[in-house]
Short mmCIF file of C-alpha atoms in Angstrom, two decimals:
data_model
loop_
_atom_site.label_atom_id
_atom_site.label_comp_id
_atom_site.label_asym_id
_atom_site.label_seq_id
_atom_site.Cartn_x
_atom_site.Cartn_y
_atom_site.Cartn_z
CA MET W 1 4.14 -81.98 9.33
CA SER W 2 6.56 -79.78 6.90
CA THR W 3 4.82 -78.71 3.53
CA PRO W 4 7.17 -79.47 0.84
CA ARG W 5 9.07 -76.77 -0.65
CA THR W 6 8.54 -75.72 -3.94
CA THR W 7 11.11 -74.15 -6.44
CA ALA W 8 10.67 -71.59 -9.05
CA PRO W 9 11.39 -73.25 -12.69
CA PRO W 10 14.68 -71.98 -13.99
CA ALA W 11 14.26 -68.93 -16.27
CA THR W 12 14.04 -69.81 -19.97
CA PRO W 13 17.43 -68.37 -21.77
CA PRO W 14 16.47 -66.77 -25.07
CA THR W 15 16.50 -68.84 -27.98
CA THR W 16 19.00 -68.35 -30.78
CA THR W 17 15.93 -67.37 -33.17
CA GLY W 18 14.72 -64.70 -30.91
CA THR W 19 18.51 -63.20 -30.67
CA GLY W 20 19.14 -63.49 -34.10
CA ARG W 21 15.81 -61.88 -35.12
CA HIS W 22 16.78 -58.98 -32.86
CA THR W 23 20.08 -58.83 -34.26
CA LEU W 24 18.61 -58.66 -37.61
CA LEU W 25 16.37 -55.88 -36.69
CA VAL W 26 19.04 -53.59 -35.30
CA THR W 27 21.06 -54.25 -38.13
CA LEU W 28 18.66 -52.94 -40.62
CA LEU W 29 17.35 -50.50 -38.94
CA ALA W 30 20.09 -48.09 -38.55
CA PRO W 31 20.57 -48.04 -42.31
CA ALA W 32 16.90 -47.45 -43.02
CA LEU W 33 16.84 -44.33 -40.58
CA ALA W 34 20.09 -42.99 -42.05
CA ALA W 35 18.64 -43.49 -45.39
CA LEU W 36 15.38 -41.98 -44.54
CA ALA W 37 17.52 -39.02 -42.90
CA LEU W 38 19.44 -38.24 -46.09
CA TRP W 39 16.53 -38.47 -48.11
CA ALA W 40 14.55 -35.82 -45.95
CA PHE W 41 17.69 -33.58 -45.51
CA ALA W 42 19.90 -33.71 -48.57
CA TRP W 43 17.09 -34.47 -51.33
CA PRO W 44 15.46 -31.03 -50.97
CA ALA W 45 18.74 -29.28 -50.84
CA ALA W 46 19.96 -31.00 -53.92
CA ARG W 47 16.49 -30.19 -55.69
CA THR W 48 16.25 -26.35 -54.56
CA ALA W 49 15.04 -24.42 -57.42
CA PRO W 50 12.04 -21.81 -57.98
CA ARG W 51 8.84 -23.55 -58.26
CA ASP W 52 6.02 -21.07 -59.01
CA LEU W 53 7.84 -18.40 -56.98
CA PRO W 54 5.40 -15.47 -56.52
CA LEU W 55 6.91 -12.33 -58.41
CA GLY W 56 5.80 -9.15 -59.44
CA VAL W 57 6.31 -7.25 -62.61
CA ALA W 58 5.60 -3.62 -62.66
CA GLY W 59 5.25 -0.74 -65.29
CA ALA W 60 3.86 0.22 -68.37
CA ALA W 61 2.70 -2.61 -70.52
CA THR W 62 5.09 -2.02 -73.52
CA ALA W 63 8.02 -2.20 -71.11
CA ALA W 64 6.80 -4.64 -68.77
CA ASP W 65 4.95 -7.44 -70.69
CA PRO W 66 8.10 -8.69 -72.47
CA ILE W 67 9.76 -8.84 -69.21
CA ALA W 68 6.87 -10.96 -67.79
CA ARG W 69 6.64 -13.26 -70.62
CA GLN W 70 10.34 -14.06 -70.44
CA LEU W 71 10.20 -14.82 -66.75
CA ALA W 72 6.92 -16.78 -67.20
CA ALA W 73 8.65 -18.63 -69.76
CA ARG W 74 11.29 -20.41 -67.27
CA ASP W 75 9.43 -23.78 -67.04
CA GLY W 76 6.94 -22.92 -64.08
CA ALA W 77 9.75 -21.14 -61.98
CA PHE W 78 7.77 -18.05 -61.49
CA GLU W 79 4.23 -17.19 -60.67
CA ILE W 80 3.95 -13.66 -62.07
CA HIS W 81 1.99 -10.96 -60.77
CA ARG W 82 1.45 -7.67 -62.79
CA TYR W 83 1.37 -4.23 -61.01
CA ALA W 84 0.85 -0.95 -62.55
CA ASP W 85 3.83 1.02 -60.79
CA GLU W 86 6.54 0.48 -58.42
CA ALA W 87 4.63 1.62 -55.27
CA ALA W 88 2.16 -1.11 -55.86
CA ALA W 89 4.89 -3.76 -56.21
CA ARG W 90 6.38 -2.32 -53.17
CA SER W 91 3.24 -2.86 -51.33
CA ALA W 92 2.67 -6.43 -52.42
CA ILE W 93 6.41 -7.45 -51.04
CA GLU W 94 5.61 -5.61 -48.00
CA ASP W 95 2.22 -7.61 -47.69
CA ARG W 96 4.21 -10.82 -48.52
CA THR W 97 2.00 -11.44 -51.53
CA VAL W 98 5.35 -11.66 -53.79
CA TYR W 99 9.10 -12.37 -53.27
CA GLY W 100 10.21 -9.46 -55.15
CA ALA W 101 9.40 -7.45 -58.03
CA VAL W 102 10.93 -6.36 -61.55
CA VAL W 103 10.05 -2.86 -62.28
CA ALA W 104 10.37 -1.92 -65.84
CA THR W 105 11.87 1.67 -66.44
CA GLN W 106 13.39 3.59 -69.40
CA ARG W 107 16.98 2.50 -68.41
CA GLY W 108 16.00 -1.35 -68.20
CA PRO W 109 14.50 -3.31 -65.29
CA LYS W 110 14.90 -2.44 -61.92
CA LEU W 111 14.55 -5.01 -59.26
CA LEU W 112 12.97 -4.83 -55.64
CA THR W 113 13.93 -7.67 -53.26
CA ALA W 114 13.43 -8.54 -49.58
CA THR W 115 16.10 -10.39 -48.08
CA ALA W 116 13.84 -10.43 -44.74
CA ALA W 117 11.53 -12.73 -46.66
CA SER W 118 14.51 -15.06 -48.06
CA PRO W 119 18.15 -14.31 -48.56
CA VAL W 120 18.24 -17.26 -51.06
CA VAL W 121 15.41 -15.82 -53.08
CA ALA W 122 16.91 -12.34 -53.28
CA GLN W 123 20.17 -13.54 -54.57
CA LEU W 124 18.31 -15.83 -57.18
CA LEU W 125 16.15 -12.97 -58.48
CA GLN W 126 19.29 -10.74 -58.78
CA GLN W 127 20.80 -13.36 -61.13
CA ALA W 128 17.39 -13.66 -63.38
CA VAL W 129 17.29 -9.83 -63.64
CA ARG W 130 20.77 -9.68 -64.84
CA GLN W 131 20.02 -11.82 -67.69
CA GLN W 132 17.27 -9.65 -68.66
CA ALA W 133 18.96 -6.50 -68.32
CA PRO W 134 20.71 -5.14 -71.67
CA GLN W 135 24.48 -6.01 -72.14
CA GLY W 136 26.76 -4.00 -70.05
CA ALA W 137 23.54 -1.96 -68.47
CA PRO W 138 23.34 -2.27 -64.69
CA ALA W 139 20.48 -3.69 -62.91
CA PRO W 140 19.80 -1.61 -59.94
CA THR W 141 18.40 -3.34 -56.72
CA VAL W 142 16.66 -2.33 -53.77
CA ASP W 143 16.08 -4.10 -50.81
CA VAL W 144 12.11 -3.34 -49.67
CA ALA W 145 12.34 -5.14 -46.59
CA PRO W 146 16.04 -5.95 -45.40
CA ALA W 147 16.99 -8.55 -43.22
CA PRO W 148 18.48 -7.36 -39.82
CA ALA W 149 21.99 -6.53 -39.67
CA ALA W 150 22.81 -8.93 -37.31
CA ASP W 151 21.74 -11.51 -39.56
CA PRO W 152 22.03 -10.43 -42.97
CA ARG W 153 22.01 -14.08 -44.60
CA GLY W 154 19.18 -15.41 -42.30
CA SER W 155 21.10 -17.92 -41.13
CA ALA W 156 20.20 -17.44 -37.42
CA LEU W 157 16.49 -17.44 -38.19
CA GLY W 158 16.89 -20.67 -40.06
CA SER W 159 19.13 -22.28 -37.09
CA SER W 160 16.13 -21.41 -34.54
CA VAL W 161 13.53 -23.90 -36.14
CA LEU W 162 15.69 -27.13 -35.19
CA PRO W 163 15.93 -26.10 -31.29
CA MET W 164 12.31 -25.18 -31.25
CA ALA W 165 11.27 -28.61 -32.66
CA ILE W 166 14.09 -30.38 -30.26
CA ALA W 167 12.53 -28.28 -27.23
CA GLY W 168 9.19 -29.27 -28.17
CA VAL W 169 9.75 -32.94 -28.63
CA ALA W 170 11.86 -33.06 -25.18
CA ALA W 171 8.98 -31.38 -23.15
CA GLY W 172 6.31 -33.80 -24.70
CA ALA W 173 8.41 -36.90 -24.13
CA LEU W 174 9.51 -35.68 -20.40
CA VAL W 175 5.46 -34.99 -19.52
CA SER W 176 4.98 -38.59 -20.79
CA LEU W 177 7.63 -40.46 -19.21
CA ARG W 178 7.09 -38.69 -15.97
CA GLY W 179 3.66 -40.10 -15.78
CA LEU W 180 1.79 -36.88 -15.87
CA ARG W 181 -1.77 -37.18 -17.11
CA GLY W 182 -4.86 -35.33 -18.18
CA LEU W 183 -5.18 -31.78 -17.07
CA ARG W 184 -1.92 -31.82 -15.11
CA ALA W 185 -0.11 -32.94 -18.36
CA ALA W 186 -1.70 -30.10 -20.37
CA ALA W 187 -1.22 -27.60 -17.81
CA ALA W 188 2.85 -28.64 -17.77
CA LEU W 189 3.02 -28.59 -21.35
CA VAL W 190 1.37 -24.90 -21.73
CA ALA W 191 3.75 -23.57 -18.95
CA THR W 192 6.75 -25.12 -20.33
CA ALA W 193 6.05 -23.64 -24.01
CA VAL W 194 5.48 -20.19 -22.39
CA LEU W 195 8.63 -20.15 -20.41
CA VAL W 196 10.66 -21.65 -23.75
CA GLY W 197 9.16 -18.77 -25.68
CA ALA W 198 10.27 -16.20 -23.45
CA VAL W 199 13.91 -17.28 -23.41
CA ALA W 200 14.05 -17.93 -26.92
CA ALA W 201 12.58 -14.24 -27.46
CA ALA W 202 15.19 -13.26 -25.05
CA LEU W 203 17.96 -14.77 -26.68
CA THR W 204 17.24 -14.03 -30.49
CA HIS W 205 15.72 -10.35 -29.83
CA SER W 206 17.27 -8.84 -26.98
CA TRP W 207 20.63 -10.30 -27.03
CA LEU W 208 21.21 -11.54 -30.61
CA GLY W 209 19.14 -8.91 -32.34
CA VAL W 210 18.25 -11.40 -35.23
CA LEU W 211 14.43 -10.74 -34.80
CA THR W 212 13.32 -6.85 -35.13
CA GLY W 213 9.69 -7.19 -34.56
CA ASN W 214 7.27 -6.73 -31.43
CA TRP W 215 8.91 -8.68 -28.69
CA TRP W 216 5.94 -10.00 -26.97
CA ALA W 217 4.39 -11.19 -30.34
CA GLU W 218 7.77 -13.29 -31.08
CA ALA W 219 7.69 -14.53 -27.63
CA GLY W 220 4.07 -15.72 -28.29
CA VAL W 221 4.97 -17.39 -31.53
CA LEU W 222 7.97 -18.99 -30.46
CA ALA W 223 5.77 -20.37 -27.47
CA LEU W 224 3.19 -21.69 -29.90
CA SER W 225 5.26 -23.49 -31.90
CA THR W 226 6.93 -25.26 -29.04
CA LEU W 227 3.31 -26.10 -27.72
CA ALA W 228 2.29 -27.34 -31.25
CA VAL W 229 5.28 -29.96 -31.30
CA SER W 230 5.34 -30.73 -27.33
CA ALA W 231 1.49 -31.45 -27.65
CA ALA W 232 1.54 -33.56 -30.59
CA VAL W 233 4.63 -35.56 -29.17
CA ALA W 234 2.53 -36.16 -25.83
CA GLY W 235 -0.75 -36.68 -27.65
CA PHE W 236 1.02 -39.55 -29.82
CA ALA W 237 2.28 -40.97 -26.53
CA ALA W 238 -1.25 -40.84 -24.76
CA LEU W 239 -2.66 -42.54 -27.56
CA LEU W 240 0.14 -45.10 -28.72
CA GLY W 241 2.19 -45.39 -25.64
CA PRO W 242 6.07 -44.89 -25.43
CA ALA W 243 6.23 -45.82 -29.34
CA GLY W 244 4.47 -42.48 -29.74
CA ILE W 245 7.24 -40.54 -28.45
CA GLY W 246 9.40 -41.95 -31.37
CA VAL W 247 6.87 -41.16 -34.07
CA GLY W 248 6.30 -37.43 -32.81
CA GLY W 249 10.14 -37.17 -32.78
CA LEU W 250 10.73 -38.40 -36.38
CA LEU W 251 7.70 -36.36 -37.96
CA MET W 252 8.68 -33.16 -36.24
CA VAL W 253 12.66 -33.24 -36.35
CA LEU W 254 13.38 -35.69 -39.16
CA LEU W 255 10.70 -34.45 -41.81
CA GLY W 256 9.49 -31.14 -40.22
CA ASN W 257 13.22 -29.35 -39.86
CA PRO W 258 14.28 -30.08 -43.51
CA PHE W 259 10.69 -29.51 -45.31
CA SER W 260 10.48 -26.30 -43.29
CA GLY W 261 12.05 -24.29 -45.85
CA VAL W 262 12.94 -21.53 -43.21
CA THR W 263 16.82 -21.49 -44.42
CA SER W 264 15.41 -20.97 -48.10
CA ALA W 265 11.84 -20.53 -49.02
CA PRO W 266 9.13 -23.33 -49.36
CA HIS W 267 8.66 -22.30 -52.93
CA LEU W 268 12.40 -23.45 -53.54
CA LEU W 269 11.69 -27.18 -52.32
CA PRO W 270 10.42 -29.92 -54.47
CA GLU W 271 7.06 -30.68 -54.19
CA PRO W 272 5.26 -31.82 -52.34
CA VAL W 273 7.81 -31.16 -49.90
CA GLY W 274 7.39 -27.46 -49.82
CA PHE W 275 3.46 -27.79 -49.31
CA LEU W 276 3.61 -30.43 -46.87
CA GLY W 277 6.57 -28.63 -44.65
CA GLN W 278 3.74 -25.88 -44.10
CA LEU W 279 1.65 -28.16 -42.76
CA LEU W 280 3.83 -29.32 -39.99
CA PRO W 281 4.81 -27.24 -36.86
CA PRO W 282 8.43 -26.20 -37.85
CA GLY W 283 7.39 -24.97 -41.05
CA ALA W 284 4.36 -23.04 -39.98
CA GLY W 285 6.47 -21.53 -37.09
CA GLY W 286 9.06 -20.53 -39.16
CA SER W 287 6.72 -18.49 -41.42
CA LEU W 288 4.72 -17.46 -38.84
CA LEU W 289 7.95 -15.92 -37.12
CA ARG W 290 9.02 -14.72 -40.01
CA SER W 291 6.01 -12.45 -40.54
CA VAL W 292 5.67 -11.29 -37.11
CA ALA W 293 9.43 -10.36 -36.99
CA PHE W 294 9.82 -8.54 -40.27
CA PHE W 295 6.56 -7.87 -41.84
CA ASP W 296 4.19 -6.78 -39.29
CA GLY W 297 2.25 -9.82 -39.23
CA ALA W 298 1.55 -9.87 -42.97
CA ARG W 299 0.27 -13.20 -43.91
CA ALA W 300 0.18 -14.74 -40.24
CA THR W 301 -3.12 -16.28 -40.38
CA THR W 302 -2.62 -19.34 -42.10
CA PRO W 303 0.62 -20.58 -40.25
CA ALA W 304 -1.07 -19.41 -36.59
CA VAL W 305 -3.87 -21.56 -37.31
CA THR W 306 -1.52 -24.43 -38.54
CA LEU W 307 0.05 -24.19 -35.23
CA GLY W 308 -3.22 -23.88 -33.32
CA ALA W 309 -4.55 -26.86 -34.87
CA TRP W 310 -1.53 -29.06 -33.76
CA ALA W 311 -1.58 -27.68 -30.19
CA ALA W 312 -5.48 -28.36 -29.82
CA LEU W 313 -5.30 -31.72 -31.52
CA GLY W 314 -2.29 -32.84 -29.30
CA LEU W 315 -3.86 -31.40 -26.17
CA ALA W 316 -7.14 -33.14 -26.66
CA ALA W 317 -5.22 -36.41 -27.30
CA VAL W 318 -3.37 -35.99 -24.12
CA LEU W 319 -6.91 -35.55 -22.41
CA LEU W 320 -8.57 -38.43 -24.08
CA GLY W 321 -5.63 -40.79 -23.51
CA ALA W 322 -6.13 -40.11 -19.88
CA ALA W 323 -10.08 -40.51 -20.07
CA THR W 324 -9.51 -43.78 -21.74
CA ARG W 325 -6.78 -44.98 -19.37
CA ASN W 326 -9.34 -43.86 -16.27
CA ARG W 327 -11.78 -46.08 -17.93
CA ARG W 328 -9.83 -48.95 -17.98
CA ALA W 329 -8.75 -48.80 -14.74
CA PRO W 330 -11.82 -49.96 -12.85
CA GLY W 331 -12.23 -53.13 -15.21
CA ALA W 332 -8.59 -53.71 -14.84
CA ALA W 333 -9.17 -53.74 -10.92
CA ALA W 334 -12.23 -55.80 -10.87
CA ALA W 335 -10.62 -58.50 -12.97
CA GLU W 336 -7.66 -58.54 -10.46
CA ARG W 337 -9.97 -59.19 -7.69
CA ARG W 338 -11.76 -61.98 -9.64
CA SER W 339 -8.65 -63.65 -10.12
CA GLY W 340 -7.45 -63.41 -6.56
CA VAL W 341 -11.09 -65.01 -5.35
CA ALA W 342 -10.46 -67.72 -7.89
CA ALA W 343 -6.66 -68.26 -6.55
CA ALA W 344 -8.05 -68.46 -2.99
CA GLY W 345 -10.59 -70.75 -3.58
#
């Protein structure tokens, strides 16, 4: 006796409503992303101006106080720090307490700058001091911390932030999409970051000469910057699934890069962009790299802690996601066994 042959029901074609909804979603998503990208990149650039920029004023009170009052009167543009003499102002610049200093002398104001801290700020300060100088009197400028000869405008350093962010996003995405979990994923992220840091230091320091600090310290900063991004992306993916890669990528590249302030200075960006940018790995990484490469590690603690926190939390999320998946696996297997027994009965 032959058993009747059953045929599978025909696949249900997609409804017109579902197709229209997807079309509308794609149509609206692209302009929304374009608007977000333009806002993130163009708005800070269009609103670049000093905002409580730390600036020193040095010299005798009778000559320096009028200069300090004139600079402080510029609608909160400068945060004035007073110093007794030029030597104290130089020390403050080298410690990254201020971006520059105006020294009151008998011949008029003298400007101390630090193009290694920000060539844009150095140029801005030169324009401001010219306005303070007597008509026709020159305003001599001394660069206390010059940028390297291979990168006098700081453009190469500024261009290093986006590649590090992209490398971190790519590493986090690849680890997640290749199915690495738990300790294997964490080990892969750390090893990848170390290699990226070594390669980046070899290019920027050994070949291009745009970084002039300790090679190993620079490689460590570049590696930590990469790990902070890659661990965050992998952590988002471990907790949210594949959508987490998109969340991490948007946060690190679309917001972290333009908010970093590495091409100008965080104090030149509109608030709260300048503050938020230093809380994200690209901004913290750029500040830490500048400190290590040009200022012997001055003011390196805060950005280093920020990067370390991102890396630690990201790796913890990767381990947590793997542990959660392992706890769910036995329950899922038991449910499949029960459903199989029910079908057989």
